[in-house]
Coordinates of C-alpha atoms and ligand atoms in Angstrom, one line a residue:
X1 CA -33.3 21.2 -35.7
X2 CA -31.3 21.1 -38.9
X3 CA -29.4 18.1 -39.4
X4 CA -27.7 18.0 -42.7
X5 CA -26.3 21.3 -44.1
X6 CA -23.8 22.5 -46.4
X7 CA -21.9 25.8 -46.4
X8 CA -21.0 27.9 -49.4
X9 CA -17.4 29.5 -48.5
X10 CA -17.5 32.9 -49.4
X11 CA -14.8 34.3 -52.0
X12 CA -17.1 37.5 -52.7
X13 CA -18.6 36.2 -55.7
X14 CA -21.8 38.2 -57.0
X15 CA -23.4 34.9 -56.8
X16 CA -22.4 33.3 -53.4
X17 CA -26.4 33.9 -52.7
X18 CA -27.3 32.6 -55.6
X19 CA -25.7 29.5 -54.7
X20 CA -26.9 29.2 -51.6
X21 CA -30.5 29.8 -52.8
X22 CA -30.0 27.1 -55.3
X23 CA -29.0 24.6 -53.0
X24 CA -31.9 25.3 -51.4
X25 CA -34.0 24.8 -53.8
X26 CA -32.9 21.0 -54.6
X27 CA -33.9 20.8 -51.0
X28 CA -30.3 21.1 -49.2
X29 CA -30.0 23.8 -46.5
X30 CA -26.8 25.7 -47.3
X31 CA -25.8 28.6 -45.4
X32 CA -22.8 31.5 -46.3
X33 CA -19.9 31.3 -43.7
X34 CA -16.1 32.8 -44.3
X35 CA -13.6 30.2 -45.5
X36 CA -12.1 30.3 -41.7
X37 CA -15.0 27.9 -40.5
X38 CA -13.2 25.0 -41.9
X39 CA -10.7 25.5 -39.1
X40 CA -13.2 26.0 -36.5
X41 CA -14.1 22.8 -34.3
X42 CA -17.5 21.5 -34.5
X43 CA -18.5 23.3 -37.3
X44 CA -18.7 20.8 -39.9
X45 CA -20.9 18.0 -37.8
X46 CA -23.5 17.7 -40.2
X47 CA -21.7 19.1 -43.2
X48 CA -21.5 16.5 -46.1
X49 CA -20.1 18.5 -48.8
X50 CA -18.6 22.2 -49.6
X51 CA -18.7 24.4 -52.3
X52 CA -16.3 27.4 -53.1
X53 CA -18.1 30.8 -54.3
X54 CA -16.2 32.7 -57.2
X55 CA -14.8 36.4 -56.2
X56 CA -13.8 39.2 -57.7
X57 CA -9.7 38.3 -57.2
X58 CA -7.7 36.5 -59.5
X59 CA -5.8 33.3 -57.9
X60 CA -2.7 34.5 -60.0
X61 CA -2.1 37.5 -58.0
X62 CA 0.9 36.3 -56.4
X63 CA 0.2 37.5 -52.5
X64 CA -3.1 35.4 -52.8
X65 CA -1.9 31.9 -54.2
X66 CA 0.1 31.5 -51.2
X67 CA -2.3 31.6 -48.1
X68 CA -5.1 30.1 -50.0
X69 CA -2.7 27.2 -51.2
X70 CA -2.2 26.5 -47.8
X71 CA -6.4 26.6 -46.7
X72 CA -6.7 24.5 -49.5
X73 CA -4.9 21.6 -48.5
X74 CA -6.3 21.8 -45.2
X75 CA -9.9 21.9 -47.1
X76 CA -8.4 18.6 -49.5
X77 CA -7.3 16.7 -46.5
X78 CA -11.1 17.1 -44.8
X79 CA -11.9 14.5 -46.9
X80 CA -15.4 16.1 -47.4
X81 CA -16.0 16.2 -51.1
X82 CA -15.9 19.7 -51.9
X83 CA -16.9 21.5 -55.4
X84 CA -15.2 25.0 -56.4
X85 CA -16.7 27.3 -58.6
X86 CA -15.4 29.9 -61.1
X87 CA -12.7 31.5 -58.6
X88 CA -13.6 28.0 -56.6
X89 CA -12.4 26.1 -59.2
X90 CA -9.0 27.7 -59.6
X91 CA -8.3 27.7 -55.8
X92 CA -8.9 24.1 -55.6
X93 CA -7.1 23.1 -59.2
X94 CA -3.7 25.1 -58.1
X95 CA -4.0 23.3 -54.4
X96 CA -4.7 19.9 -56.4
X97 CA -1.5 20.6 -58.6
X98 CA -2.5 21.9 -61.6
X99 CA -1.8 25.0 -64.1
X100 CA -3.6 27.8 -63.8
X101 CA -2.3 30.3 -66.8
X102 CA -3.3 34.1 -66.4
X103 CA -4.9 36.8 -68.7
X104 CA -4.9 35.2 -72.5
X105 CA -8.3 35.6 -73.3
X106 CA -11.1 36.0 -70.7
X107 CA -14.4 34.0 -71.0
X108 CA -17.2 36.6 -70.3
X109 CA -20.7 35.8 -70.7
X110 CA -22.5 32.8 -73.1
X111 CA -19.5 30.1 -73.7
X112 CA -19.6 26.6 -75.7
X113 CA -18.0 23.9 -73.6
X114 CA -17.1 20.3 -74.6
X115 CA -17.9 17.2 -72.6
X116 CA -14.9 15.2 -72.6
X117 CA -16.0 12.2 -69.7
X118 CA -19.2 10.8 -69.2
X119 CA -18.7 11.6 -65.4
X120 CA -22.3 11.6 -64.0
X121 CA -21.5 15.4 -62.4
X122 CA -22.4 16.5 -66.2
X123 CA -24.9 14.2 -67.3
X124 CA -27.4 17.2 -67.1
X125 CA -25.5 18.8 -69.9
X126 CA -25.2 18.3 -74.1
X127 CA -22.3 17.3 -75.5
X128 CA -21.5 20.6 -76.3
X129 CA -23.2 22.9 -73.9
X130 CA -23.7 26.4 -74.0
X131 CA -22.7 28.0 -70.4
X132 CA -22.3 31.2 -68.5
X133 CA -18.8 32.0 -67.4
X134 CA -16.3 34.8 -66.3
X135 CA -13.0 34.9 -65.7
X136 CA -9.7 35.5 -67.1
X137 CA -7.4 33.3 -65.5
X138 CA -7.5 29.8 -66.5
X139 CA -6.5 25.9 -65.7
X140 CA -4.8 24.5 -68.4
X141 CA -3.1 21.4 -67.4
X142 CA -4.3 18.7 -64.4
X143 CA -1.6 16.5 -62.5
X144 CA -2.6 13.0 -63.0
X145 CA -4.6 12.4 -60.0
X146 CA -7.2 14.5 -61.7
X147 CA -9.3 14.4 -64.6
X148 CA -11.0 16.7 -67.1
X149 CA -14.6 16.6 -67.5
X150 CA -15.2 19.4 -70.0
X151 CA -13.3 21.7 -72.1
X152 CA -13.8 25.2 -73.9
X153 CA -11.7 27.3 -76.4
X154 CA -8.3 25.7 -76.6
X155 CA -8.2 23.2 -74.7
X156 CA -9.2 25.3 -71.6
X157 CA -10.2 23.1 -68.0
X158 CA -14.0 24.2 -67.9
X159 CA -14.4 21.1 -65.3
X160 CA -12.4 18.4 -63.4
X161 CA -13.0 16.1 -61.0
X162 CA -10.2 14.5 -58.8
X163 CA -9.6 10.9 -59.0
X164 CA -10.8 10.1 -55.8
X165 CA -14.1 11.6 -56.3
X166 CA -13.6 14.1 -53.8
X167 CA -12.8 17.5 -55.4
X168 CA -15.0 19.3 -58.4
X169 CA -14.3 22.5 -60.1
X170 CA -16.3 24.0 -62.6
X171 CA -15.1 27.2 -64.5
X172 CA -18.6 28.5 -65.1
X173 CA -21.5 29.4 -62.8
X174 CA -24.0 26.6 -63.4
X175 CA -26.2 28.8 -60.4
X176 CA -27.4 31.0 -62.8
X177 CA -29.9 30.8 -65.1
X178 CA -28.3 32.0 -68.2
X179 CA -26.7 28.3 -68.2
X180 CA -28.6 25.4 -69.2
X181 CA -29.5 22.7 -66.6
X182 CA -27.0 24.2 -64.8
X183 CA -28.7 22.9 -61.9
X184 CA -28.3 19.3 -62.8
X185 CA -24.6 20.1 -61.9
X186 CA -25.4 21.3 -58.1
X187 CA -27.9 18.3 -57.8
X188 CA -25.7 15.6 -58.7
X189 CA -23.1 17.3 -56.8
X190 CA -25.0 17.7 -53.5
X191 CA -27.0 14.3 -54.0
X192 CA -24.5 11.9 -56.2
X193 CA -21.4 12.8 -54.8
X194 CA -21.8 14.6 -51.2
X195 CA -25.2 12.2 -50.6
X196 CA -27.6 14.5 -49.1
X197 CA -30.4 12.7 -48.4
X198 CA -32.9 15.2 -46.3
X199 CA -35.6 17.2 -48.1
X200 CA -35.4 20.7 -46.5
X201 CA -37.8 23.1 -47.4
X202 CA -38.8 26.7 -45.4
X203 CA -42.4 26.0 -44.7
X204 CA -41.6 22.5 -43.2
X205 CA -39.8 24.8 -40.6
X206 CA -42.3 27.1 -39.2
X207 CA -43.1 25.1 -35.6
X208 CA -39.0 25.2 -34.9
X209 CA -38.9 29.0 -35.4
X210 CA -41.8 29.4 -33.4
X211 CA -40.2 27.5 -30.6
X212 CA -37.1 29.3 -31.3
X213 CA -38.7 32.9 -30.1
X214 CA -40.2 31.1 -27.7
X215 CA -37.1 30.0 -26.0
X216 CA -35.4 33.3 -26.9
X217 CA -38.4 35.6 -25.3
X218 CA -39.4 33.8 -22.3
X219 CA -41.9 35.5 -20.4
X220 CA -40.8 38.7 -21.8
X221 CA -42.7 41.2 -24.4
X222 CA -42.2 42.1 -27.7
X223 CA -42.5 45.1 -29.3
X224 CA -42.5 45.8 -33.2
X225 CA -43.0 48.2 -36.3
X226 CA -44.5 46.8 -39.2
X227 CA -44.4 48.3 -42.8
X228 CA -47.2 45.9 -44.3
X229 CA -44.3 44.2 -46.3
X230 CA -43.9 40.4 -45.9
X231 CA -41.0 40.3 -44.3
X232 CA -42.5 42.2 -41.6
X233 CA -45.5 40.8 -41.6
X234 CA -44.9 36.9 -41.8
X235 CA -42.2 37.8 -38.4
X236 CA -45.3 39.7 -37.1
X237 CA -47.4 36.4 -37.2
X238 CA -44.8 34.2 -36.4
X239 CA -44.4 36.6 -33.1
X240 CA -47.7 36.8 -31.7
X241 CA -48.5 32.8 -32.8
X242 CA -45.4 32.2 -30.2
X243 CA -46.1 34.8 -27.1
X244 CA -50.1 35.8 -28.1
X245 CA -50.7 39.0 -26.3
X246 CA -47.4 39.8 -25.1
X247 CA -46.4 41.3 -28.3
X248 CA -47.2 44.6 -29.8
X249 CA -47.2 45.8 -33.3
X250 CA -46.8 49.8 -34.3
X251 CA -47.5 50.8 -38.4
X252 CA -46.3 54.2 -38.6
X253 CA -48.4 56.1 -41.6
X254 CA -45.3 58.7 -43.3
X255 CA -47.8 60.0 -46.2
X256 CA -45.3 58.7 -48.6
X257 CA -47.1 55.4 -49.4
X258 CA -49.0 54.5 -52.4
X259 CA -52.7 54.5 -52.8
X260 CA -54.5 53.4 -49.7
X261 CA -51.8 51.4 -48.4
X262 CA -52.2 52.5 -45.1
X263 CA -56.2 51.3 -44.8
X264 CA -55.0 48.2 -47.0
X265 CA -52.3 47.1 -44.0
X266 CA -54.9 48.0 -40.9
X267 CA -57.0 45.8 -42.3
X268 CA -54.8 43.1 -43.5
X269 CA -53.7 43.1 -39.6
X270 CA -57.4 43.2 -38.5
X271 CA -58.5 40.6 -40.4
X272 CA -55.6 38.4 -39.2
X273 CA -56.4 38.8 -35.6
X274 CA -54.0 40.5 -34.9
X275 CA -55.3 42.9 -31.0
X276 CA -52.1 44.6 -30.2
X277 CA -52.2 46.5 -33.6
X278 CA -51.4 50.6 -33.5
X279 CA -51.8 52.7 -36.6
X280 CA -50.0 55.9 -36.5
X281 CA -50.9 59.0 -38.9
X282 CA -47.6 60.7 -38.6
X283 CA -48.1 61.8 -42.3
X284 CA -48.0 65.8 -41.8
X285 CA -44.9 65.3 -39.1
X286 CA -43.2 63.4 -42.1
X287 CA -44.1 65.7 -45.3
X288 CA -43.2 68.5 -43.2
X289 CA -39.9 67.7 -42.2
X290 CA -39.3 67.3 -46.0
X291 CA -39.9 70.9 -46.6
X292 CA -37.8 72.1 -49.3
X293 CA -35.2 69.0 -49.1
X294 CA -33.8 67.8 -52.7
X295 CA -30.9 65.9 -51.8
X296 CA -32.3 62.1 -51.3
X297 CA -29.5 61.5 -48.9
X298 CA -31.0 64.4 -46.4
X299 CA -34.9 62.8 -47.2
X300 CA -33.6 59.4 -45.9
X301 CA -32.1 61.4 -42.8
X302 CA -35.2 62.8 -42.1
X303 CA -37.4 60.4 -43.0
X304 CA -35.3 58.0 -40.4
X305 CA -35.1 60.6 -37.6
X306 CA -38.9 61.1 -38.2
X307 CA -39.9 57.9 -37.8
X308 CA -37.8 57.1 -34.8
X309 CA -39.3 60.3 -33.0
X310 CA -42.9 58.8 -33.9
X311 CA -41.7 55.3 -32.7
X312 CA -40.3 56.2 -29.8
X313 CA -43.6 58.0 -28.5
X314 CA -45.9 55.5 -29.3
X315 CA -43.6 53.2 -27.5
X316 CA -43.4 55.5 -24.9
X317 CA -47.6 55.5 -24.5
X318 CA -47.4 52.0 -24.4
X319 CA -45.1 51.2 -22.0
X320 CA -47.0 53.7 -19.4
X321 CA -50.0 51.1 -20.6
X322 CA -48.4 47.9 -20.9
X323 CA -45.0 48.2 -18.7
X324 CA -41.3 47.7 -20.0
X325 CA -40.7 46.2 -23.3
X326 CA -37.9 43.5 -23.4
X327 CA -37.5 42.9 -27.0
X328 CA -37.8 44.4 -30.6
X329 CA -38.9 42.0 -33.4
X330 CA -37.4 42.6 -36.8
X331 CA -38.4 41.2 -40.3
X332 CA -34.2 40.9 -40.9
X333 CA -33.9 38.3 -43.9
X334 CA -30.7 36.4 -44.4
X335 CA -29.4 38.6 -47.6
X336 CA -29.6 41.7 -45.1
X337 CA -27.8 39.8 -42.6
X338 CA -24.7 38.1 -44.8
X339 CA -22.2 40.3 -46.0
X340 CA -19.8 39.3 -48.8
X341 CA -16.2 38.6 -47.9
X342 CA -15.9 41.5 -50.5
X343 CA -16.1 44.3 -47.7
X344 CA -15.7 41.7 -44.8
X345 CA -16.0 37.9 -44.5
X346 CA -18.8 36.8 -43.0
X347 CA -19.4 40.4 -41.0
X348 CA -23.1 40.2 -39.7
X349 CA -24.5 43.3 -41.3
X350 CA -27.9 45.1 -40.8
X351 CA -28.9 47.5 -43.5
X352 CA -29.2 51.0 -42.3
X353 CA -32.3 51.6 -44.6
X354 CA -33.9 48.6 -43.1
X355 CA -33.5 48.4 -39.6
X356 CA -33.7 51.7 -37.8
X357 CA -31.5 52.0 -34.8
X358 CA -33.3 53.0 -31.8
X359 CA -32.7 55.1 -28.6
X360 CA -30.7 53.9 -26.0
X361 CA -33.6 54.2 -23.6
X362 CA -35.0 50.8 -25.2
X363 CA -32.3 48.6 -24.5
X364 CA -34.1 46.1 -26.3
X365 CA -32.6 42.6 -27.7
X366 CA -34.0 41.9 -31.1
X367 CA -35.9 38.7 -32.3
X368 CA -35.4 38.4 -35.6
X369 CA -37.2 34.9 -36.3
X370 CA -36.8 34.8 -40.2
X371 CA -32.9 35.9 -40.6
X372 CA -32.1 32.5 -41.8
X373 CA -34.3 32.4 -44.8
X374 CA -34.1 34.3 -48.7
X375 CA -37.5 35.9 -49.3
X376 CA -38.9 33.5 -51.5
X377 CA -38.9 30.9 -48.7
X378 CA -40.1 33.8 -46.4
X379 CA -43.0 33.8 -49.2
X380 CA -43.6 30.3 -48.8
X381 CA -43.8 30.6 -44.9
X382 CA -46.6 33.7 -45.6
X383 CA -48.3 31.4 -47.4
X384 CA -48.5 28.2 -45.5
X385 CA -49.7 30.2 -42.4
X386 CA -52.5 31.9 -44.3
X387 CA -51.2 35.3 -44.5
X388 CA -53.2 36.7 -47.2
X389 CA -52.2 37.0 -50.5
X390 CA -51.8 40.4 -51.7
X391 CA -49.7 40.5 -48.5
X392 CA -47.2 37.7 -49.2
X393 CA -47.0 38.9 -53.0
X394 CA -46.6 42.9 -52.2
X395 CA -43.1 43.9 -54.3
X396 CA -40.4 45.2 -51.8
X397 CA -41.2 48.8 -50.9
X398 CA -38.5 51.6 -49.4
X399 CA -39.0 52.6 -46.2
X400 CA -38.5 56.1 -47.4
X401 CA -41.3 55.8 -49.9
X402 CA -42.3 57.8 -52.5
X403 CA -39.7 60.5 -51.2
X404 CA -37.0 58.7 -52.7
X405 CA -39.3 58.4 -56.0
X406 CA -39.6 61.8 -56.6
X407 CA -36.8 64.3 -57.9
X408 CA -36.5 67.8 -56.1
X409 CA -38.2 68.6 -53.0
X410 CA -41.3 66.5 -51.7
X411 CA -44.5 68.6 -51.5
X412 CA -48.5 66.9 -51.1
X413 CA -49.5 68.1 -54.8
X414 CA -45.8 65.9 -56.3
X415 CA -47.1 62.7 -54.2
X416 CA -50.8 63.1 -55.5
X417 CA -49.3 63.0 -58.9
X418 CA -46.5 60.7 -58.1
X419 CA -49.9 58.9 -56.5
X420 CA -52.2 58.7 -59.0
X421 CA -49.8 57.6 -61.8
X422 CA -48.4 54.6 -59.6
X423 CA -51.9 53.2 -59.3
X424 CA -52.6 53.5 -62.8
X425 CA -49.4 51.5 -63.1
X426 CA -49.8 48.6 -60.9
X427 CA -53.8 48.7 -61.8
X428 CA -52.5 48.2 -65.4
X429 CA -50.4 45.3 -64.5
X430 CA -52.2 43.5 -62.4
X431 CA -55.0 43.8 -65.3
X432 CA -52.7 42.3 -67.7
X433 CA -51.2 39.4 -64.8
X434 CA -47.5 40.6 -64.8
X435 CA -47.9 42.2 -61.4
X436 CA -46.7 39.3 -59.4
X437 CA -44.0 38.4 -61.7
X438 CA -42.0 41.6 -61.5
X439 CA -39.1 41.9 -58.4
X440 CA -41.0 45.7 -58.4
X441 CA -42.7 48.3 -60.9
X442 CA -42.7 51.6 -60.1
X443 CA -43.3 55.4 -61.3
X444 CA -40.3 58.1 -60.6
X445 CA -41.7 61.5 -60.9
X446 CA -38.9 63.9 -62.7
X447 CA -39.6 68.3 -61.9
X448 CA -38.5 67.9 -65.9
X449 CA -41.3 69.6 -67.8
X450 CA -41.6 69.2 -71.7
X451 CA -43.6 70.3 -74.2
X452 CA -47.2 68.2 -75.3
X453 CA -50.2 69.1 -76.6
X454 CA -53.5 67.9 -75.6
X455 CA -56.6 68.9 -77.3
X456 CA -55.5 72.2 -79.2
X457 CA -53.8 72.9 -76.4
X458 CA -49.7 73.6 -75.4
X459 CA -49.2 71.8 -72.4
X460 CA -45.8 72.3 -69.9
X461 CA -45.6 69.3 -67.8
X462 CA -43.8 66.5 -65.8
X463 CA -42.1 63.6 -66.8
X464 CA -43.0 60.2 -65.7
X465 CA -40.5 57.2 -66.0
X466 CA -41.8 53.9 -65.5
X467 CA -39.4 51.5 -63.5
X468 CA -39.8 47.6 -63.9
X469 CA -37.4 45.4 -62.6
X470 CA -36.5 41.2 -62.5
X471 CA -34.2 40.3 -60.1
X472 CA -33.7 38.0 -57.2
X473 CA -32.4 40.0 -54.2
X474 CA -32.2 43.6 -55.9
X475 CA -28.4 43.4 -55.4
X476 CA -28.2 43.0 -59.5
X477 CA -31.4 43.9 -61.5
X478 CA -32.3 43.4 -65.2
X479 CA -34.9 46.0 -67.1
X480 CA -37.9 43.6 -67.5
X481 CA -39.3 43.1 -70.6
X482 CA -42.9 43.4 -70.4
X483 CA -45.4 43.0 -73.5
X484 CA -45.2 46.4 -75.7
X485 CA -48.9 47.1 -76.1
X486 CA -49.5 46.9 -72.4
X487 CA -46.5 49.4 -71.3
X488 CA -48.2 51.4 -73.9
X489 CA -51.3 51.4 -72.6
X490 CA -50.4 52.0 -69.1
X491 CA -48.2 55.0 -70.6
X492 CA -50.9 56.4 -72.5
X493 CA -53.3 56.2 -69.4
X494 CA -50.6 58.1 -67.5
X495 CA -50.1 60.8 -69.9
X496 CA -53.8 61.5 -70.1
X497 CA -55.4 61.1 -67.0
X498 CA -52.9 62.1 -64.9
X499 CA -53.1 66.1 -64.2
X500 CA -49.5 67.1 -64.2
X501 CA -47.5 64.4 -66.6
X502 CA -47.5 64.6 -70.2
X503 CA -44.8 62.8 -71.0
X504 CA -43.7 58.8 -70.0
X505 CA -40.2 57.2 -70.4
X506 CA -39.2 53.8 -70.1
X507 CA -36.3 53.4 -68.0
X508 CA -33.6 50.7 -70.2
X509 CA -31.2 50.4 -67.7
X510 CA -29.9 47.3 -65.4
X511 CA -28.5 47.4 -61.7
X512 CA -25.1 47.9 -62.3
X513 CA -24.8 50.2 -63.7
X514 CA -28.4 52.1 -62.7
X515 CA -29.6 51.4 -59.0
X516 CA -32.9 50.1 -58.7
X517 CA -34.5 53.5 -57.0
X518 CA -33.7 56.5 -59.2
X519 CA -32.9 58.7 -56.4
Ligands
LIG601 P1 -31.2 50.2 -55.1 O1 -31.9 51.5 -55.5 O2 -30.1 50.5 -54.1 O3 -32.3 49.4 -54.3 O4 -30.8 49.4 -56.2 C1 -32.1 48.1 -53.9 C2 -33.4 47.7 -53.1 O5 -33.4 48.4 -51.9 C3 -34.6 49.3 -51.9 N1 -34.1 50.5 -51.3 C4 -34.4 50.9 -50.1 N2 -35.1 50.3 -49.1 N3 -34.6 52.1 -47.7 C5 -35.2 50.9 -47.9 O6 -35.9 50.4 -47.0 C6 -33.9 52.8 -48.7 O7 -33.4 53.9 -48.4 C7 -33.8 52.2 -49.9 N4 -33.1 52.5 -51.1 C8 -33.4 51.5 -51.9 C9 -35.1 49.3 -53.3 O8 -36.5 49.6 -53.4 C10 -34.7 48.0 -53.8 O9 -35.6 47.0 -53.5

């Protein structure tokens, strides 16, 4: 059972995850809710502190300062100490009485900021302290029942606190990376001021979850597809560690995976004792149905369709075996689960490209035993149950495979290509250790033929982009910057082994703009 927690209200900040992940990390379980939970009985047992997201809005439009004026001295009177970032920050300032000027000149990116207190919330930081922000309105002037703890530009609010200790803004995102210490700011925030005093961490919690599907399946039987991914495969072991033989796991084989994957997850599941275990080759049902198809819209169609149809049999055969199914299991994780208040506050939302939605005949409730955690805790999980490694570590793969990797239609001599060039990459990295510190890397194949010459000879072949990505829950994603003489070798190995490709490109750009997947 959790017993301390804090909540991150969602404005629809690009971050809000970030936040909540960081929270985590100093050892405070934080979940996302919609800024209406602070009016909802019972929610805030437990809760010691809150902290405001950012969001795309500006507190100066004059229909928002209103209503959120109003929520906001609700949220001051709580008496629960409460820290607003970015957007946060100007919410809370304007409820707390002070100025908040708009446009002049926005803040975007690397800013210098000046200490002016020796308040312990930025004890983490320099004097003057180089931090991320963006914004354009701004808090100039603080009532006195506030103070200012740091400054930037002229004479800009970049952080206050109130005088009774209870309300903290900060104008930039000490959650990311690009500022400083900037977690020295959430610490003494959640530990200093809110005094959390619980060490949570994901692999301290795997006996409640297994209780948890326990309590949830009963006697009942559990049916699920796997993809070999860890989300999938750590809920997999979670599953059969609480109900044993009443649960039932399905890998369907499209034909669009990488090299040996298929083997590599059969025996993965073998070796982890896992007897309910069904392979399915649907690999010629899949390619087919992608016969002449270009538009990657229509292959994700398919590929969906297809896969239910192949489901939906083997789940047939086993039911005539096994009797009724009662429940599905899903490897949901809590980013696929939270939507931003952006297109819906707090809306539980299921990815379409991850969860496939299945016949009505199935009536099956879905256990979903690891939709509260981000997937490095997932990660953690893997690894404290002994799920092997090159399982836990696998990058995140699309269900539609390499069909959504290759441009035009999908035929078996583009994936041998697309194939063979894919292991040469992730042989090449995994040679040179950067593998496992890459969000994913990944070889698009383009119909776009140039002109090379190998030997004395004209060659009239395929491009090859190379895709390698950092990022933390592939909702943003920055081009990684690996070391030059090993994308070169990789590229060169491409280009000349690879029967087919004679040219390789580098793909330069982040998420926004780019996507991650090219198609
Ligand atoms: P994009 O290309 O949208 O990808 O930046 C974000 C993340 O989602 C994966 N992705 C998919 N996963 N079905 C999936 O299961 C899909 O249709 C799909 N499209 C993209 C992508 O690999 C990345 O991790």
């Amino acid at each position: 059972m959790i017993l301390e927690r804090t909540y991150v209200i969602d404005y629809g900040g690009q971050y809000t995850h970030l936040i909540a992940r960081r929270c985590r990390e100093l050892g405070v379980y934080a979940e996302i809710v919609p800024q209406e939970v602070i009016f909802t009985k019972g929610m805030l047992v437990n809760v010691k502190g809150l902290i405001l997201s950012g969001g795309p809005r500006t507190v100066s439009e004059s229909d928002m300062s209103t209503p959120f004026k109003k929520n906001m001295n609700v949220l001051t009177k709580l008496r629960i100490p409460v820290l607003g970032i970015c957007f946060g920050h100007q919410l809370l300032a304007i409820a707390c009485g002070a100025t908040l000027e708009s446009g002049g000149n926005p803040e975007y990116g690397h800013t210098l900021i000046t200490r002016v207190s020796d308040d312990s919330m930025l004890s983490g930081f320099d004097k003057e302290h180089n931090v991320w922000m963006s914004h354009s309105d701004q808090v100039t002037e603080l009532p006195d029942t506030m103070t200012a703890l740091a400054v930037s530009g002229d004479q800009r609010v970049a952080a206050f606190k109130s005088n009774d200790g209870l309300v903290y803004g900060v104008q930039f995102h000490p959650e990311v990376t690009h500022t400083p210490n900037g977690m020295t700011v959430l610490n003494a925030f959640l530990r200093d001021v809110c005094r959390y005093e619980e060490t949570w961490r994901s692999e301290d919690q795997i006996d409640d979850i297994v209780e948890r599907i326990k309590e949830e399946v009963g006697e009942g039987r559990v049916l699920m597809g796997t993809s070999g991914g860890v989300d999938s495969t750590v809920a997999a072991y979670l599953i059969r560690k609480a109900i044993g033989d009443r649960f039932f796991c399905v890998f369907v084989d499209n034909g669009l995976l990488r090299e040996g994957e298929a083997e590599e997850v059969s025996v993965a599941f073998d070796e982890m004792g896992f007897k309910n275990f069904e392979a399915v080759d649907a690999s010629d049902e899949f390619i087919d149905g992608l016969k002449d198809v270009e538009d990657p819209e229509e292959k994700r169609r398919i590929i969906a369709e297809t896969f239910i149809r192949v489901f939906e049999r083997k789940a047939h055969e086993l039911t005539d075996k096994h009797g009724q199914f009662d429940f599905l299991g899903q490897g949901t994780i809590y980013p696929d689960r939270v939507e931003s208040a952006a297109t819906g506050i707090g809306t539980a939302m299921i990815k379409s490209h991850h969860n496939v939605r299945l016949p009505d005949w199935m009536q099956l409730k879905l256990v979903e035993p690891l939709k509260d955690l981000y997937k490095d805790e997932v990660r953690r999980v893997g690894h404290k149950i002994g799920i092997p490694k090159h399982m836990i570590w696998r990058q995140p793969f699309p269900g539609p495979s390499f069909a959504i990797r290759i441009g035009g239609p999908v035929t078996r001599e583009q994936l041998t290509i697309l194939r063979e060039a894919d292991l040469i990459l992730q042989k090449g990295l995994i040679e040179a250790n950067a593998y496992s510190e890459l969000w994913q890397s990944f070889c698009v194949l383009l119909p776009i033929q140039s002109v090379g010459v190998m030997g004395d000879e004209r060659t009239y072949e395929q491009t090859c982009v190379i895709r390698m990505v950092d990022s933390s829950d592939a909702m943003t994603a920055s081009v990684s910057q690996p070391d030059w003489e090993v994308l070169l070798r990789i590229a060169s190995r491409i280009a000349n082994q690879v029967a087919g490709i004679n040219r390789v490109v580098y793909d330069l750009t982040s998420k926004p703009p780019g996507t991650i997947e090219w198609y």
